[in-house]
mmCIF file of C-alpha atoms in Angstrom:
data_model
loop_
_atom_site.group_PDB
_atom_site.id
_atom_site.type_symbol
_atom_site.label_atom_id
_atom_site.label_comp_id
_atom_site.label_asym_id
_atom_site.label_seq_id
_atom_site.Cartn_x
_atom_site.Cartn_y
_atom_site.Cartn_z
ATOM 1 C CA MET W 1 -46.916 -49.527 61.114
ATOM 2 C CA GLU W 2 -46.668 -49.097 57.382
ATOM 3 C CA ARG W 3 -49.778 -48.163 55.457
ATOM 4 C CA LYS W 4 -50.210 -49.742 52.097
ATOM 5 C CA ARG W 5 -51.168 -47.437 49.332
ATOM 6 C CA VAL W 6 -53.815 -48.688 46.998
ATOM 7 C CA VAL W 7 -53.376 -47.482 43.477
ATOM 8 C CA GLU W 8 -56.371 -47.779 41.254
ATOM 9 C CA GLU W 9 -55.402 -49.015 37.838
ATOM 10 C CA LYS W 10 -57.645 -48.248 34.934
ATOM 11 C CA ILE W 11 -57.534 -50.612 32.043
ATOM 12 C CA PHE W 12 -58.175 -49.060 28.671
ATOM 13 C CA VAL W 13 -60.333 -51.136 26.377
ATOM 14 C CA GLU W 14 -60.581 -50.157 22.730
ATOM 15 C CA PRO W 15 -64.073 -48.704 22.003
ATOM 16 C CA SER W 16 -64.510 -51.150 19.108
ATOM 17 C CA VAL W 17 -64.123 -54.090 21.516
ATOM 18 C CA VAL W 18 -66.702 -52.595 23.867
ATOM 19 C CA TYR W 19 -68.975 -51.920 20.863
ATOM 20 C CA PHE W 20 -69.194 -55.577 19.864
ATOM 21 C CA ARG W 21 -69.608 -56.702 23.488
ATOM 22 C CA LEU W 22 -72.545 -54.335 23.920
ATOM 23 C CA ILE W 23 -74.122 -55.643 20.727
ATOM 24 C CA GLU W 24 -73.763 -59.218 21.965
ATOM 25 C CA LYS W 25 -75.426 -58.236 25.250
ATOM 26 C CA GLY W 26 -78.197 -56.319 23.462
ATOM 27 C CA ASP W 27 -77.415 -53.110 25.380
ATOM 28 C CA VAL W 28 -78.943 -50.378 23.185
ATOM 29 C CA ASN W 29 -78.462 -47.621 25.788
ATOM 30 C CA GLY W 30 -74.809 -48.541 26.246
ATOM 31 C CA LEU W 31 -74.321 -48.563 22.466
ATOM 32 C CA LYS W 32 -75.893 -45.134 22.059
ATOM 33 C CA LYS W 33 -73.662 -43.672 24.751
ATOM 34 C CA LEU W 34 -70.495 -45.351 23.392
ATOM 35 C CA ILE W 35 -71.158 -44.259 19.801
ATOM 36 C CA GLU W 36 -71.916 -40.668 20.742
ATOM 37 C CA GLU W 37 -69.083 -40.243 23.269
ATOM 38 C CA ASN W 38 -66.472 -41.698 20.910
ATOM 39 C CA SER W 39 -67.855 -40.401 17.591
ATOM 40 C CA LEU W 40 -67.773 -43.949 16.219
ATOM 41 C CA ASN W 41 -68.582 -44.631 12.586
ATOM 42 C CA ILE W 42 -70.673 -47.779 12.911
ATOM 43 C CA ASN W 43 -70.108 -48.725 9.270
ATOM 44 C CA GLU W 44 -66.326 -48.821 9.664
ATOM 45 C CA LEU W 45 -66.101 -51.006 12.776
ATOM 46 C CA ARG W 46 -65.545 -54.658 11.839
ATOM 47 C CA THR W 47 -64.851 -57.980 13.513
ATOM 48 C CA SER W 48 -61.928 -60.110 12.320
ATOM 49 C CA ALA W 49 -64.439 -61.883 10.018
ATOM 50 C CA GLY W 50 -65.366 -58.529 8.495
ATOM 51 C CA ASN W 51 -68.769 -58.343 10.157
ATOM 52 C CA THR W 52 -70.239 -54.933 10.867
ATOM 53 C CA GLY W 53 -72.167 -54.258 14.048
ATOM 54 C CA LEU W 54 -75.390 -54.800 12.126
ATOM 55 C CA MET W 55 -74.243 -58.219 10.925
ATOM 56 C CA TYR W 56 -73.101 -59.087 14.447
ATOM 57 C CA ALA W 57 -76.483 -58.054 15.903
ATOM 58 C CA VAL W 58 -78.262 -60.161 13.270
ATOM 59 C CA HIS W 59 -76.046 -63.143 14.098
ATOM 60 C CA PHE W 60 -76.988 -62.884 17.785
ATOM 61 C CA LYS W 61 -80.654 -62.146 16.913
ATOM 62 C CA LYS W 62 -80.664 -58.843 18.796
ATOM 63 C CA LYS W 63 -83.666 -57.248 17.094
ATOM 64 C CA ASP W 64 -83.649 -54.084 19.234
ATOM 65 C CA VAL W 65 -79.978 -53.547 18.398
ATOM 66 C CA VAL W 66 -80.688 -54.153 14.695
ATOM 67 C CA ARG W 67 -83.431 -51.491 14.787
ATOM 68 C CA PHE W 68 -81.191 -49.078 16.681
ATOM 69 C CA LEU W 69 -78.211 -49.521 14.324
ATOM 70 C CA MET W 70 -80.388 -49.167 11.251
ATOM 71 C CA ASN W 71 -81.944 -45.970 12.609
ATOM 72 C CA PHE W 72 -78.406 -44.777 13.384
ATOM 73 C CA GLY W 73 -77.407 -45.245 9.734
ATOM 74 C CA ALA W 74 -76.080 -48.800 9.441
ATOM 75 C CA ASP W 75 -75.347 -49.663 5.816
ATOM 76 C CA THR W 76 -77.221 -52.851 4.893
ATOM 77 C CA THR W 77 -75.276 -53.304 1.642
ATOM 78 C CA LEU W 78 -71.844 -53.878 3.229
ATOM 79 C CA ARG W 79 -70.327 -57.374 2.933
ATOM 80 C CA ASN W 80 -68.153 -59.397 5.282
ATOM 81 C CA ASN W 81 -65.131 -61.583 4.440
ATOM 82 C CA HIS W 82 -67.522 -64.325 3.265
ATOM 83 C CA ASN W 83 -69.247 -61.897 0.870
ATOM 84 C CA GLU W 84 -72.419 -61.874 3.024
ATOM 85 C CA THR W 85 -74.643 -58.912 3.821
ATOM 86 C CA ALA W 86 -76.751 -58.579 6.972
ATOM 87 C CA VAL W 87 -79.732 -59.904 4.962
ATOM 88 C CA ASP W 88 -77.739 -62.994 3.984
ATOM 89 C CA ILE W 89 -76.898 -63.644 7.640
ATOM 90 C CA ALA W 90 -80.594 -63.222 8.547
ATOM 91 C CA LYS W 91 -81.712 -65.752 5.921
ATOM 92 C CA ASN W 92 -83.173 -68.131 8.549
ATOM 93 C CA ASP W 93 -84.979 -65.423 10.518
ATOM 94 C CA LYS W 94 -87.850 -63.961 8.522
ATOM 95 C CA GLU W 95 -88.595 -61.190 11.019
ATOM 96 C CA LEU W 96 -85.000 -59.930 11.002
ATOM 97 C CA ARG W 97 -84.691 -60.291 7.236
ATOM 98 C CA ASP W 98 -87.930 -58.378 6.670
ATOM 99 C CA LEU W 99 -86.849 -55.667 9.113
ATOM 100 C CA ILE W 100 -83.584 -55.121 7.211
ATOM 101 C CA GLU W 101 -85.151 -55.327 3.759
ATOM 102 C CA LYS W 102 -87.949 -52.885 4.620
ATOM 103 C CA LYS W 103 -85.427 -50.382 5.908
ATOM 104 C CA ARG W 104 -83.393 -50.777 2.707
ATOM 105 C CA LEU W 105 -86.246 -49.191 0.761
ATOM 106 C CA PHE W 106 -85.515 -45.884 2.477
ATOM 107 C CA TYR W 107 -81.818 -45.707 1.481
#
């Protein structure tokens, strides 16, 4: 009788892909671990539309992620491919907009 060998295959996923998935899920603990373990520069990671993680979190209304990224040094002045900042994307959400604008005072 022949025994079949099971080989575990590990699929490598680019940290930037995981980063945006964690933002979409609102997983602050996962983000912290990913950023620290991979020494990610959160201001350099962009979606194909040029959105930073902060902009992406604003788009999905993930307030805890917005707070986390801002405390981690997210640059609120960066612009995406449509020339929008995170504040521009938050224009219809006063709480998010205020959160970003208040933090801007400290930069």
